Structures are given as C-alpha cells and as structure tokens.
Amino acid sequence: MKKMYAPWRTPYIKKDHDVNSQDQGCVFCTTLKSNSDDKNFVLKRGKNCFVILNLYPYNAGHLLVLPNQHTGSLNDLNPETRAEMMELTNKASEALQNVLKAQGVNVGLNLGEVAGGGIPDHVHMHVLPRWPHDTNFMPLLADTKMISTDLDEVYSLLKDTFNK
C-alpha cells in the first residue's frame, strides 16, 4: 500500500485552537467572523456557507466549502445548508475548470479524525483542481510539494467568478 504524506499541512493543523470547545478557536470560525475576506482568501459568503482558498493546498486552487455552523457532522446541518454546500461545491468546480482550466476536479469530505480530517470539528468539503501529470517527482525524492501559483494570484482570478 502506498502512503501519501502531506507535511505542509502540519503548521495549519497545529495552530493554537481548541477543537473540543464549540467554535472557540476554530480556524474556520475565526475566518468566518473576520471582515478581512481578502486577507483570509474568502471567495464567497452565502446564507449558510462560505468558500475559501485552502492555505495549505494540495494543488493551486484547492478550495474549501464550509457551513457557517461549527459542527463535525453532516447530520447536524439542516437540509438547506447541505444543499447550499453542494451548490457552492458545484460553483467551485465550475470556477476551477473555467478560470484555472482544470481538466478534472476531486471533491470530498473527511468526516472525523480517523477518516483523515485535519480539523474534524468543522465540516468542510475539499474541491481540488486536477491537471494531467500534476504530481511530479518532488514529493517522492525531495519531500517537497511544488505549488507553482501564488495564493494571492489564484484568489484574484477566482474572486470575480464567485461574485457573479
């Protein structure tokens, strides 16, 4: 069985936040409460959900779709919120294909810590753009993941799409 290591996620996961208290210290809730959308790379705020650039992406343009509600369970979300998450996931997928010219998109949830959730107490949908041969030798030989695009640049490219 192959193993995939993502050490670039460690600083994000180890940020000082108490995942056992309601939303106190949750990095996603902190982002939601902030008025600095540009600084926090918030692309869209909906009625019940929001879309952000992942600060520690697997690929350039890796987006997260999150409910405003702090919960680790889809079951805790009302049907309207779950539906909005899917609509924003669809919009994110379209934006990645139209703006960044992604030739494919991976969409997924890691529900719970044992399922791979780095921040298991706030549900979030990963939307990852994919291109042919987007994985190279660097992660294998140099333990380094190449992200060739600046987050500010990707944010600027995608922001207008989410405002339509």
Coordinates of C-alpha atoms in Angstrom, one line a residue:
M1 CA 0.0 0.0 0.0
K2 CA 1.3 3.4 -0.9
K3 CA 1.4 6.2 1.6
M4 CA 0.9 9.9 0.9
Y5 CA 2.5 12.3 3.3
A6 CA 1.4 16.0 3.5
P7 CA 3.8 17.7 5.9
W8 CA 2.9 21.1 4.6
R9 CA -0.4 20.8 6.4
T10 CA 1.2 20.4 9.8
P11 CA 1.5 24.2 10.7
Y12 CA -2.2 24.6 9.9
I13 CA -3.3 21.7 11.9
K14 CA -1.1 22.6 14.9
K15 CA -2.3 26.2 15.1
D16 CA -3.4 27.1 18.6
H17 CA -7.1 26.2 18.6
D18 CA -9.2 24.1 20.9
V19 CA -11.2 21.7 18.8
N20 CA -13.2 20.5 21.8
S21 CA -14.9 23.8 22.5
Q22 CA -17.9 24.8 20.4
D23 CA -16.4 27.3 17.9
Q24 CA -13.9 29.0 20.2
G25 CA -10.5 28.9 18.4
C26 CA -11.7 27.1 15.3
V27 CA -9.7 28.5 12.4
F28 CA -12.7 28.3 10.1
C29 CA -15.0 30.1 12.6
T30 CA -12.3 32.8 13.1
T31 CA -12.2 33.3 9.3
L32 CA -16.0 33.4 9.1
K33 CA -16.2 36.1 11.9
S34 CA -13.4 38.2 10.3
N35 CA -14.2 41.1 8.0
S36 CA -10.9 40.6 6.1
D37 CA -12.1 38.4 3.2
D38 CA -9.1 39.3 1.0
K39 CA -6.6 38.5 3.8
N40 CA -8.3 35.2 4.6
F41 CA -8.9 34.3 1.0
V42 CA -12.7 34.1 1.4
L43 CA -14.1 33.8 -2.1
K44 CA -17.8 33.7 -1.3
R45 CA -20.2 34.1 1.6
G46 CA -23.6 32.6 1.2
K47 CA -26.6 32.5 3.5
N48 CA -25.4 29.4 5.3
C49 CA -22.0 28.6 3.9
F50 CA -18.8 30.1 2.6
V51 CA -15.9 29.2 0.2
I52 CA -12.2 29.8 0.9
L53 CA -8.9 29.0 -0.6
N54 CA -7.1 26.3 1.3
L55 CA -4.0 28.0 2.9
Y56 CA -2.1 24.7 2.7
P57 CA -3.2 23.4 -0.7
Y58 CA -2.6 20.0 -2.3
N59 CA -2.8 21.9 -5.7
A60 CA -3.0 25.5 -6.7
G61 CA -6.7 26.5 -6.4
H62 CA -7.6 23.9 -3.7
L63 CA -10.8 25.3 -2.3
L64 CA -12.9 24.5 0.8
V65 CA -16.6 24.8 1.1
L66 CA -17.8 25.2 4.7
P67 CA -21.0 25.6 6.6
N68 CA -21.2 28.7 8.9
Q69 CA -22.3 26.3 11.6
H70 CA -19.5 24.8 13.7
T71 CA -20.0 21.1 13.6
G72 CA -18.1 18.0 12.6
S73 CA -21.2 16.1 11.4
L74 CA -23.3 16.5 8.2
N75 CA -26.2 15.2 10.3
D76 CA -26.2 18.3 12.4
L77 CA -26.7 20.5 9.3
N78 CA -30.2 21.3 8.1
P79 CA -31.1 20.3 4.6
E80 CA -30.9 23.9 3.3
T81 CA -27.3 24.2 4.5
R82 CA -26.3 20.8 3.0
A83 CA -28.0 21.8 -0.3
E84 CA -26.1 25.2 -0.3
M85 CA -22.8 23.3 0.3
M86 CA -23.4 21.3 -2.8
E87 CA -24.4 24.3 -4.9
L88 CA -21.2 26.1 -3.8
T89 CA -19.2 23.0 -4.5
N90 CA -20.6 22.9 -8.0
K91 CA -19.8 26.6 -8.4
A92 CA -16.3 26.0 -7.1
S93 CA -15.8 23.1 -9.6
E94 CA -17.1 25.2 -12.5
A95 CA -14.8 28.1 -11.5
L96 CA -11.7 25.9 -11.3
Q97 CA -12.5 24.5 -14.7
N98 CA -13.4 27.8 -16.4
V99 CA -10.8 30.1 -14.7
L100 CA -7.9 27.8 -13.9
K101 CA -8.5 25.5 -16.8
A102 CA -8.6 22.4 -14.5
Q103 CA -9.2 19.3 -16.6
G104 CA -10.7 17.4 -13.7
V105 CA -11.8 18.1 -10.1
N106 CA -11.7 15.9 -7.0
V107 CA -14.4 16.6 -4.4
G108 CA -14.5 15.1 -0.9
L109 CA -15.1 15.1 2.8
N110 CA -13.0 13.7 5.6
L111 CA -15.6 13.2 8.4
G112 CA -13.8 12.6 11.6
E113 CA -10.2 12.5 12.6
V114 CA -9.7 8.8 11.8
A115 CA -11.1 9.5 8.3
G116 CA -8.2 11.9 7.7
G117 CA -9.8 15.1 8.9
G118 CA -7.1 17.6 10.0
I119 CA -9.8 19.8 11.5
P120 CA -12.5 17.3 12.3
D121 CA -14.8 19.5 14.3
H122 CA -15.9 21.8 11.4
V123 CA -17.2 20.0 8.3
H124 CA -15.6 21.2 5.1
M125 CA -15.7 20.0 1.5
H126 CA -12.4 19.8 -0.4
V127 CA -12.6 20.9 -4.1
L128 CA -9.3 20.2 -5.8
P129 CA -8.4 21.1 -9.4
R130 CA -6.5 18.5 -11.3
W131 CA -4.4 18.5 -14.5
P132 CA -2.6 15.8 -16.4
H133 CA 0.7 14.9 -14.6
D134 CA 0.0 17.4 -11.8
T135 CA 2.1 15.2 -9.5
N136 CA 5.8 15.1 -10.1
F137 CA 9.0 13.6 -8.5
M138 CA 9.5 16.3 -5.9
P139 CA 7.2 14.8 -3.2
L140 CA 8.9 11.5 -3.6
L141 CA 12.6 12.5 -3.8
A142 CA 12.8 15.8 -2.0
D143 CA 9.8 15.5 0.4
T144 CA 8.6 18.8 -1.2
K145 CA 5.3 19.6 -2.8
M146 CA 5.5 22.1 -5.6
I147 CA 2.7 24.7 -5.8
S148 CA 3.6 26.9 -8.8
T149 CA 0.9 29.5 -8.3
D150 CA 0.8 32.3 -5.6
L151 CA -2.3 32.2 -3.4
D152 CA -2.9 35.9 -4.0
E153 CA -2.9 35.4 -7.7
V154 CA -5.3 32.4 -7.5
Y155 CA -7.6 34.4 -5.2
S156 CA -7.7 37.3 -7.6
L157 CA -8.5 35.0 -10.5
L158 CA -11.4 33.2 -8.7
K159 CA -12.9 36.1 -6.7
D160 CA -14.8 37.7 -9.6
T161 CA -16.3 34.3 -10.6
F162 CA -17.9 33.9 -7.1
N163 CA -19.3 37.4 -7.2
K164 CA -21.5 36.7 -10.2

